Amino acid sequence: MAHTGGRPLGLEPLPDGTLLACDARRGLLHVTPRDGAVRVLADEVDGTPLRFCSNVTKTADGTVYFTVSSRRHGFDAWPADILEHVPTGQLLRLRPDGSCEVLLPELQFANGVAAAPDGSFLVVAETGARRLIRHWLTGPRAGRTDILVADLPGYPDNLSLGPDEAFWVALAEPRQVALELLHTLPLAVRRAAATAQRRLRPLPPAHPTVRVLAVRPDGSPACDLRAARSPYRMVTSVCRTGGRLVMGSVSARGIAVCPLPGAGAGAAGGRASC
């Protein structure tokens, strides 16, 4: 379809057949699949280059919201940011007039972003904090931010709004007690661990269990699916289309397609065969 010249991550299909793409190295891009044209929409904010754009969504009024996972570490060093556990992620807003601004600073590895069915709020995944936050766009709470779901059983990555009006969330890895113990230690210790990771570049082994969740707009659980001993590892994105889930990964080759057990029936706590 196109070559971005960098490392594309989150995508947002647009009604006209084009795409918004977050490129970890180039910034926020607009892609035209018909001819492969790539245009940079934003590569800096407040004079600072965008280091690690990750996911994007567009609302009905033409505003684009996108996340920057880290301002200290690039995509190739994402484990170092998780180890260091310093909130440098951001939620940014690109207005229709082309102006770009930081909407929420100091997020713990900001990742997936999606708008509510009625456009009243955004949901953002904070991977490093194992939670989903909600930023209100309209109504009496406009401009406020609260927690939609806390203490997730794993580390959320990309998310998408399904036809069932639930937010589908990819859990890249299950909760790791050792990592959370590290997060309680002084910053100097965490930074030493991050420095060692960047120098040696050991990647964490992908867990054999694939898990995705669906969360309703009020934060209540709609679905919890997992596949044990899956050959497809480290699911970092998920979307529902009809009775199927389509999943992506930053470590596995290709995509995974999974029939959704009891599609339309809630299927809470089920297990899927991918």
Coordinates of C-alpha atoms in Angstrom, one line a residue:
M1 CA 0.0 0.0 0.0
A2 CA 2.7 2.5 1.0
H3 CA 6.2 2.9 2.5
T4 CA 6.2 5.4 5.3
G5 CA 10.0 5.5 5.6
G6 CA 9.8 4.8 9.3
R7 CA 8.1 2.4 11.6
P8 CA 4.3 2.5 11.3
L9 CA 2.2 1.5 14.4
G10 CA -1.4 2.4 15.0
L11 CA -3.8 3.0 12.0
E12 CA -7.2 4.7 11.6
P13 CA -9.1 4.1 8.4
L14 CA -11.0 7.1 7.2
P15 CA -14.3 7.2 5.3
D16 CA -12.7 8.3 2.1
G17 CA -10.5 5.2 1.9
T18 CA -7.3 6.9 3.2
L19 CA -5.5 6.2 6.5
L20 CA -4.1 8.0 9.4
A21 CA -0.9 6.3 10.6
C22 CA 1.2 6.8 13.7
D23 CA 4.8 6.3 12.7
A24 CA 7.2 5.8 15.6
R25 CA 10.0 7.6 13.8
R26 CA 8.2 10.1 11.5
G27 CA 5.2 11.2 13.5
L28 CA 1.5 11.4 12.5
L29 CA 1.0 10.6 8.8
H30 CA -1.8 10.6 6.2
V31 CA -1.6 7.7 3.8
T32 CA -3.4 7.4 0.4
P33 CA -3.4 3.6 -0.5
R34 CA -4.5 4.3 -4.0
D35 CA -1.1 5.8 -5.0
G36 CA 1.0 5.2 -1.9
A37 CA 1.3 8.9 -1.1
V38 CA 2.5 9.7 2.4
R39 CA 2.1 13.1 4.0
V40 CA 3.3 14.2 7.4
L41 CA 0.5 15.9 9.4
A42 CA 2.6 16.4 12.6
D43 CA 6.2 15.7 13.5
E44 CA 6.6 18.1 16.4
V45 CA 4.7 19.8 19.2
D46 CA 5.7 23.0 20.9
G47 CA 9.0 22.8 19.0
T48 CA 9.8 19.3 20.3
P49 CA 10.1 16.4 17.7
L50 CA 7.6 13.6 18.3
R51 CA 9.7 10.6 19.3
F52 CA 7.3 7.7 19.6
C53 CA 3.8 8.2 18.1
S54 CA 1.8 5.1 18.7
N55 CA -2.0 5.2 18.1
V56 CA -4.6 7.5 16.6
T57 CA -8.3 8.2 16.3
K58 CA -10.4 10.9 14.5
T59 CA -13.7 12.3 15.8
A60 CA -16.7 13.5 13.8
D61 CA -15.7 17.2 14.0
G62 CA -12.4 16.5 12.2
T63 CA -10.2 16.5 15.2
V64 CA -7.4 13.9 15.4
Y65 CA -6.3 12.6 18.7
F66 CA -3.1 10.5 19.0
T67 CA -0.7 9.2 21.6
V68 CA 3.1 9.5 22.1
S69 CA 4.2 6.5 24.2
S70 CA 7.4 8.0 25.5
R71 CA 9.5 11.2 25.1
R72 CA 12.6 9.5 26.5
H73 CA 12.8 6.2 24.6
G74 CA 12.1 5.4 21.0
F75 CA 10.3 2.3 19.6
D76 CA 13.4 0.2 19.6
A77 CA 13.9 0.8 23.3
W78 CA 10.3 0.5 24.5
P79 CA 11.2 -2.1 27.2
A80 CA 13.5 0.5 28.8
D81 CA 10.6 2.9 29.2
I82 CA 8.5 0.2 30.9
L83 CA 11.4 -0.6 33.3
E84 CA 12.1 3.0 34.0
H85 CA 8.5 3.7 34.8
V86 CA 8.6 7.5 34.4
P87 CA 5.5 9.1 33.0
T88 CA 6.6 10.8 29.8
G89 CA 3.7 9.6 27.5
Q90 CA 1.3 12.1 26.0
L91 CA -2.2 12.5 24.5
L92 CA -2.1 15.0 21.7
R93 CA -4.7 16.8 19.7
L94 CA -4.4 17.9 16.0
R95 CA -7.1 20.4 15.2
P96 CA -8.7 20.7 11.7
D97 CA -6.7 23.9 11.2
G98 CA -3.4 21.9 11.6
S99 CA -2.4 23.2 15.0
C100 CA -1.1 20.5 17.4
E101 CA -1.1 20.6 21.2
V102 CA -0.6 18.4 24.2
L103 CA -3.9 17.5 25.8
L104 CA -2.6 15.2 28.5
P105 CA 1.1 15.0 29.6
E106 CA 2.9 12.6 31.9
L107 CA 1.1 9.4 31.0
Q108 CA 2.6 6.0 31.8
F109 CA 3.5 4.7 28.3
A110 CA 0.4 6.1 26.5
N111 CA -0.8 3.7 23.9
G112 CA -4.2 2.9 22.4
V113 CA -6.8 5.6 22.0
A114 CA -10.5 5.4 20.9
A115 CA -13.5 7.7 21.0
A116 CA -16.8 6.8 22.7
P117 CA -19.7 5.9 20.5
D118 CA -21.3 9.3 21.0
G119 CA -18.0 11.2 20.9
S120 CA -18.4 12.4 24.4
F121 CA -15.0 11.1 25.7
L122 CA -11.8 9.4 24.7
V123 CA -10.3 6.2 26.2
V124 CA -6.6 6.0 26.4
A125 CA -4.6 2.9 27.4
E126 CA -1.7 3.5 29.8
T127 CA 0.4 0.4 29.4
G128 CA 2.8 1.1 32.2
A129 CA 0.0 1.7 34.7
R130 CA -2.2 -1.2 33.6
R131 CA -5.3 1.0 33.2
L132 CA -7.6 2.7 30.9
I133 CA -8.3 6.4 31.5
R134 CA -11.2 8.5 30.2
H135 CA -10.8 12.1 29.0
W136 CA -14.1 13.9 28.5
L137 CA -14.6 16.0 25.4
T138 CA -18.2 17.2 25.8
G139 CA -20.8 17.7 28.5
P140 CA -20.5 19.0 32.1
R141 CA -17.2 17.1 32.6
A142 CA -15.5 18.3 29.4
G143 CA -11.8 18.7 29.9
R144 CA -11.7 16.3 32.9
T145 CA -9.9 13.0 33.1
D146 CA -10.8 10.0 35.3
I147 CA -10.0 6.3 35.4
L148 CA -12.3 4.0 33.4
V149 CA -10.7 0.7 34.4
A150 CA -7.9 0.2 36.9
D151 CA -5.8 -2.8 37.8
L152 CA -6.1 -4.7 34.5
P153 CA -4.8 -8.3 34.5
G154 CA -2.2 -7.3 31.9
Y155 CA -0.5 -4.5 30.0
P156 CA -3.0 -2.8 27.6
D157 CA -1.8 -1.8 24.2
N158 CA -3.9 -0.8 21.3
L159 CA -7.7 -0.7 21.6
S160 CA -10.6 -0.2 19.2
L161 CA -14.4 0.5 19.3
G162 CA -16.3 -2.5 18.2
P163 CA -19.7 -2.7 16.4
D164 CA -21.1 -3.8 19.8
E165 CA -20.1 -0.3 21.1
A166 CA -17.5 -1.9 23.5
F167 CA -13.9 -1.0 23.6
W168 CA -11.8 -4.0 22.6
V169 CA -8.4 -4.0 24.4
A170 CA -5.3 -6.0 23.5
L171 CA -3.3 -7.2 26.6
A172 CA 0.2 -7.5 25.3
E173 CA 1.5 -9.4 28.3
P174 CA -0.1 -10.6 31.6
R175 CA 0.8 -8.8 34.8
Q176 CA 4.3 -9.4 36.0
V177 CA 4.9 -9.2 39.7
A178 CA 8.7 -8.8 39.4
L179 CA 8.2 -5.7 37.2
E180 CA 5.8 -4.1 39.6
L181 CA 8.2 -4.7 42.4
L182 CA 10.9 -2.9 40.4
H183 CA 8.5 0.0 40.0
T184 CA 8.4 0.5 43.8
L185 CA 12.2 0.9 43.9
P186 CA 14.0 4.3 43.7
L187 CA 14.3 6.0 40.3
A188 CA 18.1 5.5 40.2
V189 CA 17.5 1.7 40.4
R190 CA 14.9 1.7 37.7
R191 CA 17.0 3.8 35.4
A192 CA 20.0 1.5 35.9
A193 CA 17.7 -1.4 34.9
A194 CA 16.6 0.6 31.8
T195 CA 20.2 1.4 30.9
A196 CA 21.2 -2.2 31.1
Q197 CA 18.2 -3.2 28.9
R198 CA 19.2 -0.6 26.3
R199 CA 22.8 -1.8 26.2
L200 CA 22.2 -5.5 26.2
R201 CA 18.8 -5.3 24.4
P202 CA 17.3 -8.5 25.9
L203 CA 13.6 -8.7 24.8
P204 CA 11.2 -10.2 27.3
P205 CA 10.0 -13.6 26.2
A206 CA 6.5 -13.5 24.7
H207 CA 4.0 -15.2 27.0
P208 CA 2.1 -18.2 25.5
T209 CA -1.3 -16.9 26.5
V210 CA -3.1 -14.5 24.2
R211 CA -5.7 -12.3 26.0
V212 CA -8.1 -9.6 24.9
L213 CA -10.9 -7.8 26.8
A214 CA -14.0 -5.9 25.9
V215 CA -15.1 -3.0 28.1
R216 CA -18.4 -1.1 28.0
P217 CA -18.4 2.7 27.9
D218 CA -19.2 2.7 31.6
G219 CA -16.2 0.6 32.4
S220 CA -18.0 -2.6 33.1
P221 CA -16.6 -5.8 31.6
A222 CA -18.3 -7.1 28.4
C223 CA -15.9 -10.0 27.4
D224 CA -12.7 -11.6 28.5
L225 CA -11.2 -14.0 26.0
R226 CA -7.9 -15.9 26.2
A227 CA -6.1 -18.6 24.2
A228 CA -3.5 -20.7 26.1
R229 CA -0.4 -22.0 24.4
S230 CA -1.1 -19.9 21.3
P231 CA 1.4 -20.0 18.5
Y232 CA 0.6 -16.3 18.0
R233 CA 2.3 -14.2 20.7
M234 CA 2.2 -10.7 22.2
V235 CA -1.0 -9.4 20.8
T236 CA -0.7 -5.6 20.6
S237 CA -3.8 -4.7 18.7
V238 CA -7.3 -6.1 18.3
C239 CA -10.5 -5.1 16.4
R240 CA -13.9 -6.8 16.1
T241 CA -15.4 -7.2 12.7
G242 CA -18.7 -9.1 12.6
G243 CA -18.2 -12.4 14.5
R244 CA -14.4 -12.3 14.3
L245 CA -11.5 -10.7 16.1
V246 CA -8.5 -9.6 14.0
M247 CA -5.3 -9.2 16.0
G248 CA -1.8 -7.8 15.3
S249 CA 1.5 -8.1 17.0
V250 CA 4.8 -6.2 17.0
S251 CA 6.7 -9.5 17.4
A252 CA 4.8 -12.2 15.5
R253 CA 4.7 -12.3 11.7
G254 CA 1.4 -11.7 10.2
I255 CA -2.1 -11.2 11.8
A256 CA -4.3 -13.6 13.7
V257 CA -8.0 -14.1 13.0
C258 CA -10.2 -15.6 15.7
P259 CA -13.8 -16.6 15.6
L260 CA -15.6 -14.9 18.5
P261 CA -17.2 -17.4 20.7
G262 CA -20.9 -16.6 21.3
A263 CA -20.7 -13.5 19.1
G264 CA -23.4 -11.1 20.3
A265 CA -24.0 -13.0 23.5
G266 CA -21.4 -11.5 25.8
A267 CA -19.2 -14.6 26.0
A268 CA -17.7 -13.4 29.3
G269 CA -14.8 -15.5 30.6
G270 CA -14.7 -17.6 27.4
R271 CA -11.7 -19.1 25.7
A272 CA -10.9 -18.7 22.0
S273 CA -9.2 -20.9 19.5
C274 CA -7.0 -18.7 17.3

